[in-house]
Short mmCIF file of C-alpha atoms in Angstrom, two decimals:
data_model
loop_
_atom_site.label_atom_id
_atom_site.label_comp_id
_atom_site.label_asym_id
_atom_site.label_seq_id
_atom_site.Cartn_x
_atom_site.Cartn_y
_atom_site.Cartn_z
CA UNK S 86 -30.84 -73.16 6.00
CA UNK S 87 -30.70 -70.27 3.96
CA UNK S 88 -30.75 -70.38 -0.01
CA UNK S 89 -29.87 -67.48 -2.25
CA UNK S 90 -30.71 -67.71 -5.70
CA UNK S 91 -29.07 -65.38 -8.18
CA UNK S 92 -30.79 -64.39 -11.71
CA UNK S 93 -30.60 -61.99 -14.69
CA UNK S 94 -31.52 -60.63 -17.59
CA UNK S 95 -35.32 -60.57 -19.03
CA UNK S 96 -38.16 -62.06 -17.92
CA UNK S 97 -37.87 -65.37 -19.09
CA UNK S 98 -34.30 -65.44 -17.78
CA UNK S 99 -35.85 -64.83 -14.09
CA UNK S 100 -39.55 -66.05 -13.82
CA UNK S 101 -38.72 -69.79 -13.72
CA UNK S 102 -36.69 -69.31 -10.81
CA UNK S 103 -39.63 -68.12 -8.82
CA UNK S 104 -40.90 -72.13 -8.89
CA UNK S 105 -37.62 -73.17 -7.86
CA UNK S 106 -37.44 -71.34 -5.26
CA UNK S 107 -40.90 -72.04 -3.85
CA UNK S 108 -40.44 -75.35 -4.31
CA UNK S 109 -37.38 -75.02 -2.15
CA UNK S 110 -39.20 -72.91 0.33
CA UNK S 111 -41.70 -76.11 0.18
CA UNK S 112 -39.02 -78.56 1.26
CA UNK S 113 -38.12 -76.10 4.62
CA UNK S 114 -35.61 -73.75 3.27
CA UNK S 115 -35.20 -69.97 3.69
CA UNK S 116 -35.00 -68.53 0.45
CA UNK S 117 -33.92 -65.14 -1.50
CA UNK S 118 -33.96 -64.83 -5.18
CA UNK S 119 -31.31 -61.58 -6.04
CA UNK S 120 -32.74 -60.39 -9.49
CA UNK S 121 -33.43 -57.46 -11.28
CA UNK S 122 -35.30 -54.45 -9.57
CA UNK S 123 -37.96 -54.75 -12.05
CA UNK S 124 -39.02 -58.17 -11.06
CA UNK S 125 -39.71 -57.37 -6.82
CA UNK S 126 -42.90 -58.13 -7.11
CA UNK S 127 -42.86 -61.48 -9.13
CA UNK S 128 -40.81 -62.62 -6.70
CA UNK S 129 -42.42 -61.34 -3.80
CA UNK S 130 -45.84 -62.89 -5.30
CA UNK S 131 -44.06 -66.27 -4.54
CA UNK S 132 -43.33 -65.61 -1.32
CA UNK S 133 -39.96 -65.62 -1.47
CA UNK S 134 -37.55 -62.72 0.16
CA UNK S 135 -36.36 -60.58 -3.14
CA UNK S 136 -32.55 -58.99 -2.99
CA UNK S 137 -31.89 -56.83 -5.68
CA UNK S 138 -29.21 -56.82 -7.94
CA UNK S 139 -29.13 -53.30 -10.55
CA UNK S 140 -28.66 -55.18 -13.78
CA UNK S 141 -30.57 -54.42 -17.01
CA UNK S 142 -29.67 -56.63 -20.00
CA UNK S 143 -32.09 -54.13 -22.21
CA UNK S 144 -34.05 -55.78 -24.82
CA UNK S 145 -35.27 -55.03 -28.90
CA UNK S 146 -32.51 -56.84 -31.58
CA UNK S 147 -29.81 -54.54 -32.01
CA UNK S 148 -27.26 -55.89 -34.16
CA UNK S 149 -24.36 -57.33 -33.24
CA UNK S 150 -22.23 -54.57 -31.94
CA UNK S 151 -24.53 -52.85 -29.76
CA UNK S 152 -25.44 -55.97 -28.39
CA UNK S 153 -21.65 -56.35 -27.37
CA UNK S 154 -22.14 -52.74 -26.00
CA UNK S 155 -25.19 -53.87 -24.07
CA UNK S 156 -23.59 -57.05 -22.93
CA UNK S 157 -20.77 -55.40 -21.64
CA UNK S 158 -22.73 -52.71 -19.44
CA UNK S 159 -24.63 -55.04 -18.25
CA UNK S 160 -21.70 -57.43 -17.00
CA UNK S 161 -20.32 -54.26 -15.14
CA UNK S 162 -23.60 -53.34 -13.45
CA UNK S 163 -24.10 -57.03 -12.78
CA UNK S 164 -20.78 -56.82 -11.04
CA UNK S 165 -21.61 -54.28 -8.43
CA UNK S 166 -25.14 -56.05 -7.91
CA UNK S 167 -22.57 -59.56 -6.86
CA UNK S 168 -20.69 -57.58 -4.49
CA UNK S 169 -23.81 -55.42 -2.95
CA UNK S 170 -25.19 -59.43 -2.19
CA UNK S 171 -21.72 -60.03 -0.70
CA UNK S 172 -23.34 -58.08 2.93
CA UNK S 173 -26.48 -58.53 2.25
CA UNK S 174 -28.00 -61.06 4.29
CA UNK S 175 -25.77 -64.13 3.99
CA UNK S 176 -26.44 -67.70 2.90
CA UNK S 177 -25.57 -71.01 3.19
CA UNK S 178 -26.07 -72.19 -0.49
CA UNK S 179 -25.83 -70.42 -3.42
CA UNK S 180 -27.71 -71.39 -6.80
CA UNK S 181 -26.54 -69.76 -10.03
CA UNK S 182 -27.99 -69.33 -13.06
CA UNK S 183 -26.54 -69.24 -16.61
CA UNK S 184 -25.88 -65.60 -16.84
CA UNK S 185 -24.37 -64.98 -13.01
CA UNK S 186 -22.40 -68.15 -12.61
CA UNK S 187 -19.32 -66.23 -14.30
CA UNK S 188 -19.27 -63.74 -11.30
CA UNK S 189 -21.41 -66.07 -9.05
CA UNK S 190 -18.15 -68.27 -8.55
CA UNK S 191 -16.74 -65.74 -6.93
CA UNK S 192 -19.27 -64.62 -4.35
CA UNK S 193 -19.29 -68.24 -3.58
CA UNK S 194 -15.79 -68.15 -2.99
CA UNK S 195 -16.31 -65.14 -0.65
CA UNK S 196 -19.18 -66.48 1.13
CA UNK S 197 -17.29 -69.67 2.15
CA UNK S 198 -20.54 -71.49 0.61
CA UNK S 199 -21.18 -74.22 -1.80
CA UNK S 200 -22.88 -73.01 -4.97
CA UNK S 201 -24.78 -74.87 -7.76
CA UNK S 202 -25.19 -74.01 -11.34
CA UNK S 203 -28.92 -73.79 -12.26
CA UNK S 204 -28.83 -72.95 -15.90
CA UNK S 205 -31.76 -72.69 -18.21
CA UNK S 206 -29.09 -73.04 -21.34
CA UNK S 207 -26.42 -75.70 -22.33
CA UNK S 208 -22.90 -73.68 -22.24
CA UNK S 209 -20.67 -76.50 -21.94
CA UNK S 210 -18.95 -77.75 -25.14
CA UNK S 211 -20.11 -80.59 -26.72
CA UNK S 212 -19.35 -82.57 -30.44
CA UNK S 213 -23.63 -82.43 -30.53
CA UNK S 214 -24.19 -78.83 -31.19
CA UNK S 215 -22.48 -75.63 -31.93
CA UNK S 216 -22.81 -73.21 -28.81
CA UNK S 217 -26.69 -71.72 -28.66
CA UNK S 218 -25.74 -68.23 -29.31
CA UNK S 219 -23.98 -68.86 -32.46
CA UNK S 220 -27.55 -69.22 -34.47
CA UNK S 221 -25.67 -71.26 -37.13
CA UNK S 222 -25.95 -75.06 -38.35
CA UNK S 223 -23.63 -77.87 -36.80
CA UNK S 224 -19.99 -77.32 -37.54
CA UNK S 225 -19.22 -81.23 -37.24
CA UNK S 226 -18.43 -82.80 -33.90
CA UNK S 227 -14.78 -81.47 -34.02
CA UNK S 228 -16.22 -77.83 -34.73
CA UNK S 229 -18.63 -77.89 -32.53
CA UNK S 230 -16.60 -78.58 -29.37
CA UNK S 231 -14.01 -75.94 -30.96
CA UNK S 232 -16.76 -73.41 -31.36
CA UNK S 233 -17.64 -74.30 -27.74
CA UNK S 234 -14.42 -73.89 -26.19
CA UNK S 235 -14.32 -70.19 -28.20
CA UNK S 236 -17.46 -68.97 -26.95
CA UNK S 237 -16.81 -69.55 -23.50
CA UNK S 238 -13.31 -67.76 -23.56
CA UNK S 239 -15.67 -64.79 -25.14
CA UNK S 240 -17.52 -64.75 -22.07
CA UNK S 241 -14.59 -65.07 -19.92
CA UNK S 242 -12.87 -61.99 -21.77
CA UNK S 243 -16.68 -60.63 -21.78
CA UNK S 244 -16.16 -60.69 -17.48
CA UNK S 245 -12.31 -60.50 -16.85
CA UNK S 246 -12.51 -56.69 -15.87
CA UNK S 247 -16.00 -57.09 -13.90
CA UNK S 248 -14.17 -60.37 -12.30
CA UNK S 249 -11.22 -58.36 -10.77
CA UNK S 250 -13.27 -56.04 -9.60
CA UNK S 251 -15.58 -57.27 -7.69
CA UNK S 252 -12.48 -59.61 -6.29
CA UNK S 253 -11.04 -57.00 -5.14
CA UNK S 254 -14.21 -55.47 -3.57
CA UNK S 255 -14.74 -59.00 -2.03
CA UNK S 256 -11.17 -59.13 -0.62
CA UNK S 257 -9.90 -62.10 -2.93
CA UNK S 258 -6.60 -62.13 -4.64
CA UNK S 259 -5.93 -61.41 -8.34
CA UNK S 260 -7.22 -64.73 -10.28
CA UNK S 261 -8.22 -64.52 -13.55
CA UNK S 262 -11.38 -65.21 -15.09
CA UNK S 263 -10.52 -68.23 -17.46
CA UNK S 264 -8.35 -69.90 -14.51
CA UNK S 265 -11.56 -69.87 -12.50
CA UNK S 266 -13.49 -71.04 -14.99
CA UNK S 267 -10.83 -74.50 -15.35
CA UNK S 268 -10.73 -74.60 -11.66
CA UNK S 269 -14.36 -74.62 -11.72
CA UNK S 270 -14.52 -77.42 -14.04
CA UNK S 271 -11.46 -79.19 -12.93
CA UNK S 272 -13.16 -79.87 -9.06
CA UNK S 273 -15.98 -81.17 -11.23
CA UNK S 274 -18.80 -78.72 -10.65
CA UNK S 275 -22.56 -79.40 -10.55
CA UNK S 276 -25.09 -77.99 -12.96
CA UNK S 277 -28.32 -79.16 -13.46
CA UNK S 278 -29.47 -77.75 -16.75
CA UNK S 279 -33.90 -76.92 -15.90
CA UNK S 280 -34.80 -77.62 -19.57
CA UNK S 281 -36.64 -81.61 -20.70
CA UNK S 282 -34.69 -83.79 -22.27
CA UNK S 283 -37.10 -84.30 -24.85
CA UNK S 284 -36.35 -81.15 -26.07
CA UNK S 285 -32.54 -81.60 -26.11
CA UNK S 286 -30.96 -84.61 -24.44
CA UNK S 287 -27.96 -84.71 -22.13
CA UNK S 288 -25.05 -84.72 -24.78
CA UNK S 289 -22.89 -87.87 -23.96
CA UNK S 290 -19.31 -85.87 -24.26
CA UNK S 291 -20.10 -83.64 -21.16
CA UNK S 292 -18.53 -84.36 -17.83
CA UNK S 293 -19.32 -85.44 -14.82
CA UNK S 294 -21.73 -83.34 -13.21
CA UNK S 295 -23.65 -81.73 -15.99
CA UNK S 296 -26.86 -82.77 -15.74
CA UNK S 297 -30.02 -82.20 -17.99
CA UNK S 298 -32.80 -82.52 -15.09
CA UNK S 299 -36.10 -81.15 -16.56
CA UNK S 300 -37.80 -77.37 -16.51
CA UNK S 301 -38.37 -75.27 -13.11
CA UNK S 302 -41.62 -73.53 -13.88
CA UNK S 303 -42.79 -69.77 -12.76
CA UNK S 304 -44.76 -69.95 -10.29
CA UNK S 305 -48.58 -69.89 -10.48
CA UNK S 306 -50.63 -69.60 -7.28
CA UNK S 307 -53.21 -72.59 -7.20
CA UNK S 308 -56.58 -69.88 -7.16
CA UNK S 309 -54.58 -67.66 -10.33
CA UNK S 310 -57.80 -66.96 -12.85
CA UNK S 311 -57.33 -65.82 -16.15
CA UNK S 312 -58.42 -62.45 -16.82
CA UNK S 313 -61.96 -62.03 -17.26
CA UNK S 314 -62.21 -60.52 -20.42
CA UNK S 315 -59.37 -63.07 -21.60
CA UNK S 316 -61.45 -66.26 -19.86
CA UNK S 317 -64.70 -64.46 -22.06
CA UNK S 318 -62.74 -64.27 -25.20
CA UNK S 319 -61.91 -67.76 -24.88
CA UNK S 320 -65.12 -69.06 -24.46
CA UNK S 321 -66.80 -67.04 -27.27
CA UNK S 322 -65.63 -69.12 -30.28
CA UNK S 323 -62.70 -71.49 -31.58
CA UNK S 324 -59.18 -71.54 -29.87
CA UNK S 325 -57.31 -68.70 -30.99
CA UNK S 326 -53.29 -68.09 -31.26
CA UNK S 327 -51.25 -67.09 -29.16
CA UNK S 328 -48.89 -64.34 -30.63
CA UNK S 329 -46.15 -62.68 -28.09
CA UNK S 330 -42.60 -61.88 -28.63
CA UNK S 331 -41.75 -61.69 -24.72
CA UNK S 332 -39.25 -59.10 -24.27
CA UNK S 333 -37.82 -58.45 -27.92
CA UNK S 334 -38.62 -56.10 -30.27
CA UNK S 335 -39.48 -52.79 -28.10
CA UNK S 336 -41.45 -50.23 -29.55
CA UNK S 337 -42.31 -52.17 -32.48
CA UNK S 338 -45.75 -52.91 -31.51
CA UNK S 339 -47.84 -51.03 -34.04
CA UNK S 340 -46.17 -52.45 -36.90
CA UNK S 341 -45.69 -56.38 -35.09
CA UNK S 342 -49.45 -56.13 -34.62
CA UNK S 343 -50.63 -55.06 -37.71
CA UNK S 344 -48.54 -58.22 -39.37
CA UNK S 345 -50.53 -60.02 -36.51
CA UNK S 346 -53.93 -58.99 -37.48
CA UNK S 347 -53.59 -59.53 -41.19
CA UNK S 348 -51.88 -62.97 -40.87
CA UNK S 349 -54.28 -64.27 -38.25
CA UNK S 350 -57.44 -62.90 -40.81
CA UNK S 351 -55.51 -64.31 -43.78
CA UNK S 352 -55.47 -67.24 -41.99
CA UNK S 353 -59.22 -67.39 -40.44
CA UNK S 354 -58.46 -68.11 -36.87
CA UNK S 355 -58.70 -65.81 -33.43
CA UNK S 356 -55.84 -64.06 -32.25
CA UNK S 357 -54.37 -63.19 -28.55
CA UNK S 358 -51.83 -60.81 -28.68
CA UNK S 359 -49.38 -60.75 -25.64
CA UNK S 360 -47.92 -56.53 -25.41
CA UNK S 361 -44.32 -57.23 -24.22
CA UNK S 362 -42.07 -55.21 -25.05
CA UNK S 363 -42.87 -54.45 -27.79
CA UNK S 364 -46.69 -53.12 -26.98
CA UNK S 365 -48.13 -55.34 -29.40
CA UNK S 366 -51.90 -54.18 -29.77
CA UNK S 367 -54.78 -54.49 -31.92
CA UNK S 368 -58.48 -54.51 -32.10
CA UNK S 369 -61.18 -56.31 -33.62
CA UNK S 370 -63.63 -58.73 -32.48
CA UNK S 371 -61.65 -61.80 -33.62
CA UNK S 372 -58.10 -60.52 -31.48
CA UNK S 373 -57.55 -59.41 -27.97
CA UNK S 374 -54.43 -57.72 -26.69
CA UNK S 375 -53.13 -58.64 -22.74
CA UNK S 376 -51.14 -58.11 -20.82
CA UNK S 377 -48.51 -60.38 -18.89
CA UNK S 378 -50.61 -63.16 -17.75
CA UNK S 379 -49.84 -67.44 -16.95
CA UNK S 380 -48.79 -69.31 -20.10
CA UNK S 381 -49.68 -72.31 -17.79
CA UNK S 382 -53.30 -71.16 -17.90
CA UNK S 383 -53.52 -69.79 -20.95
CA UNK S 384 -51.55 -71.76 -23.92
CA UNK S 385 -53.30 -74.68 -23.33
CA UNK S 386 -56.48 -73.18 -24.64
CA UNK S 387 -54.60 -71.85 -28.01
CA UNK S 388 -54.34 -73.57 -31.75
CA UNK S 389 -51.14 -72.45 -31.61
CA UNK S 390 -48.13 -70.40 -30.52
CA UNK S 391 -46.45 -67.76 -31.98
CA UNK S 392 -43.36 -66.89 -29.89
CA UNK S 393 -39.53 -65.35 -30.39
CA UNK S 394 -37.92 -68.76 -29.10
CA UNK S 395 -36.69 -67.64 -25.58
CA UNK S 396 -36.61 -70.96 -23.55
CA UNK S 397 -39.27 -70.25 -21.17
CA UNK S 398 -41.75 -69.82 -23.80
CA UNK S 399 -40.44 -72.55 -25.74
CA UNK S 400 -40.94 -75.07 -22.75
CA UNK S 401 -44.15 -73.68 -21.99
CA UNK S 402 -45.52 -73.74 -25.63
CA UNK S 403 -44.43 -77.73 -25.18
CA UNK S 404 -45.78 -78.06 -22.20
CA UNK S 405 -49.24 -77.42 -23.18
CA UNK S 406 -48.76 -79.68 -25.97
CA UNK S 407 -49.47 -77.30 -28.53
CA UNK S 408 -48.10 -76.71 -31.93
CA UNK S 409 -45.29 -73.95 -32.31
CA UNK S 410 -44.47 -71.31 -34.84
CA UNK S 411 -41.37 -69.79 -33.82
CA UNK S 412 -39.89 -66.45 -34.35
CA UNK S 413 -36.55 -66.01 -33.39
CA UNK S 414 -34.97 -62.80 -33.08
CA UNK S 415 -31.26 -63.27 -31.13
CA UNK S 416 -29.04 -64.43 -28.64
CA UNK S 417 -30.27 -68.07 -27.85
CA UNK S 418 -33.73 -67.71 -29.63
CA UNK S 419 -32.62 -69.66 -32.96
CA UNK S 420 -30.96 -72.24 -31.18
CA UNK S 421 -34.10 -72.92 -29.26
CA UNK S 422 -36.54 -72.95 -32.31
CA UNK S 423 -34.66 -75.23 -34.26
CA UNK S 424 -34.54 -77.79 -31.67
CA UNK S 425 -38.71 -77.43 -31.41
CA UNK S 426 -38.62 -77.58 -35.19
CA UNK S 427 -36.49 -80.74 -35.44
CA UNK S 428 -38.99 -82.59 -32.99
CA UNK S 429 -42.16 -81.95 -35.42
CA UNK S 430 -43.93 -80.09 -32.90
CA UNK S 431 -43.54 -76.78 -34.24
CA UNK S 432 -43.30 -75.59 -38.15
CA UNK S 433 -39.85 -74.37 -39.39
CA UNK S 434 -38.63 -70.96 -37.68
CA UNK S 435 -39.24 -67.88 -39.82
CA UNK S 436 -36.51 -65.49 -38.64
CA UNK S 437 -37.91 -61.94 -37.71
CA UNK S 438 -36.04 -59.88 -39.81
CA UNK S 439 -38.34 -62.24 -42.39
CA UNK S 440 -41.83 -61.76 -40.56
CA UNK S 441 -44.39 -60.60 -42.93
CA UNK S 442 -48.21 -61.43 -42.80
CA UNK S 443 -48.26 -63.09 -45.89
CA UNK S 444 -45.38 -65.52 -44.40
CA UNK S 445 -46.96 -65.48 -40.90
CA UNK S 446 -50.31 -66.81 -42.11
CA UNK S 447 -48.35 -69.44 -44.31
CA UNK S 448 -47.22 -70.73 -41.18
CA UNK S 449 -50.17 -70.53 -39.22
CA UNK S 450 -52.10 -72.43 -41.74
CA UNK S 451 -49.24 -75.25 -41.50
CA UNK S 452 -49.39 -75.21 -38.00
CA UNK S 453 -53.35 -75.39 -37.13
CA UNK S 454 -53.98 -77.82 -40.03
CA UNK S 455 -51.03 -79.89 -39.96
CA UNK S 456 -51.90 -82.64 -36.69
CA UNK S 457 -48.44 -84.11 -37.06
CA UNK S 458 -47.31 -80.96 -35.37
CA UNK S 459 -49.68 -80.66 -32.46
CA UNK S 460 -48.96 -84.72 -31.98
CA UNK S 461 -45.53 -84.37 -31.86
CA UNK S 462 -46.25 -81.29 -29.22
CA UNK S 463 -48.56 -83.74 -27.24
CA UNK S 464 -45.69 -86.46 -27.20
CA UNK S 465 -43.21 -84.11 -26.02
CA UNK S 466 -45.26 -82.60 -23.32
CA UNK S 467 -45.93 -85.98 -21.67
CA UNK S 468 -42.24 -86.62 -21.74
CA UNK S 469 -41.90 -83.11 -19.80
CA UNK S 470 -44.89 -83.91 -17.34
CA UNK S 471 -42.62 -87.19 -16.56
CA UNK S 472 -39.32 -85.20 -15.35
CA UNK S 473 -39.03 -83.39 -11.84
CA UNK S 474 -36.35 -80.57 -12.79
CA UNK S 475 -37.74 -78.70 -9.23
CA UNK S 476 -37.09 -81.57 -7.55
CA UNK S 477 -34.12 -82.80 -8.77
CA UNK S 478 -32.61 -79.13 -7.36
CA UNK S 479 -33.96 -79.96 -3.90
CA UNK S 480 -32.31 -83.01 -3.36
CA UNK S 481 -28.89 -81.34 -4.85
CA UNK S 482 -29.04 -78.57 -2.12
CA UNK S 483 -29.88 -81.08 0.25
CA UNK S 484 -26.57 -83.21 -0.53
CA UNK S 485 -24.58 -80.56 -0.57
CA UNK S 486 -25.70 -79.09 2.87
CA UNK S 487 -25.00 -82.41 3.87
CA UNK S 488 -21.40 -82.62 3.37
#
């Protein structure tokens, strides 16, 4: 049986899919994992077929309106990428993630195929939080839900034109985006949300069929080795930090690791600083700049973390059982390192527009010396080690190829 997963937008938006679907592979499926051309040959490295889909969210921390702009290019070009998938090979289950269930639902409906809504953020309205993109404190459990309901007729209006589009390329009548979306929720959809529910529980207003499950991981062969001159760094003194800002803050990496060096020395600890993006670098016999290489392998050997809040990064940071010092920059980021914040495990977020290395080695300090945080970190990740997100997924597709 053939399983096509369908992801977008950075790294962190993609990479977790790639243990999904070799977990899924695993349990005797066929599967494909559409994506971004830029990430072939992660997915290929898992040994899973790669379709691709020519969709590029961009990255840095524009402000508001040319993130719009950038939002709205990308929904168009993720468009065409849905419809391209439409002949491309066929399957008999789709799974969705956050940012292509919108124009997922109707490839589905094209296919003549069940699909399943893998998300990596909570979308759904709920009294518990405001939506994750709105970066702000808790309106109240009436705002909250209203806020909700708001955001998600933004993204509908966000996809109406790239919606009857690709409709019409698929051969489906005129429906509009926001009756989709009730239709979707009226027949009681599934979505099984791949973060732990230590770091935010299932809220108890959702419906039926939202379900927090526990993280899908990247995948990490069993005989992956750190780098050796990383693996020799690490063994040549005291745990150092971690400092990466994934796929934010493009060309900024001059300046981002200058703060770096002079916070970690203000400080007295090690640094490893993760390019990205950005092309965070600096030199020095106490830091050493990498590349892209396993947080699984690597952040378990850190003091800390230093990280822009995407959820991959967050769960990963957790996961090791490490303490946190988060540095959000947009989109869901703040959302994300509040929640870490509220559990203990990492110090409060310091916004990026506010990074400076006097403030960064502050927090370091806090988080290194304070063992509340890394014991809070060590609570949560045994929670996480407890929950089978992967497999949860696999016995979904299983029931609904069962029908």
């Amino acid at each position: 049986m053939r399983v096509l997963i369908t992801a977008a937008g950075s790294y962190g938006d993609v990479a977790p899919y790639t243990g999904l679907g070799r977990r899924l592979r695993e349990a005797g499926f066929h599967v494909a994992l559409a994506a971004p051309e830029q990430f072939a040959d992660l997915v290929q490295g898992a040994g899973l077929e790669f379709r691709g889909i020519a969709a590029d969210p961009g990255g840095g921390h524009a402000g508001s309106g040319g993130m719009m702009r950038r939002a709205a290019a990308f929904v168009r070009e993720l468009g065409h990428g849905m419809a391209g998938l439409a002949a491309s090979g066929g399957a008999d289950v789709l799974l969705l993630s956050t940012t292509t269930a919108p124009l997922g639902w109707h490839l589905a409906e094209a296919l003549g195929v069940p699909a399943l809504g893998v998300y990596l953020q909570p979308v759904a309205p709920t009294a518990g939080f405001p939506p994750v993109v709105a970066a702000g404190r808790s309106l109240g459990p009436w705002g909250n839900r209203a806020a909700g309901s708001l955001a998600l007729r933004v993204v509908d209006r966000m996809h109406a034109e790239a919606a009857r589009e690709l409709r019409g390329t698929l051969g489906l009548p005129p429906v509009a985006q926001r009756a989709v979306r009730k239709r979707v929720d009226r027949a009681g959809w599934t979505v099984l949300h791949g973060f732990g529910s230590a770091l935010l529980p299932r809220p108890d207003d959702w419906r039926a069929g939202l379900e927090v499950v526990g993280n899908w991981w990247p995948h990490c062969p069993e005989d992956a080795r750190l780098p050796a001159e990383l693996a020799d760094f690490l063994d040549a003194g005291p745990p150092p930090v971690f400092i990466g800002f994934g796929s934010m803050a493009a060309g900024e990496g001059e300046r981002l690791g200058d703060i770096a060096v002079r916070a970690l020395r203000e400080a007295g600890l090690r640094g490893v600083l993760q390019a990205g993006a950005a092309g965070l670098h600096a030199t020095g016999d106490d830091v050493l700049a990498v590349g892209e290489v396993p947080h699984q392998l690597l952040f378990a050997r850190t003091a800390a973390v230093v990280h822009h809040g995407g959820a991959g990064t967050t769960a990963a940071a957790l996961r090791a059982g490490v303490p946190a010092v988060p540095v959000p920059v947009t989109a869901d980021q703040p959302f994300w390192a509040g929640r870490v914040a509220a559990l203990g495990a990492a110090t409060g977020p310091l916004p990026f527009k506010e990074l400076s290395a006097p403030a960064l080695a502050r927090a370091l300090r806090e988080a290194v010396e304070e063992p509340q945080h890394r014991a809070r970190a060590a609570a949560v990740a045994r929670r996480m080690a407890a929950e089978d997100g992967s497999g949860h997924v696999v016995r979904e597709v299983e029931r609904l190829l069962s029908r």
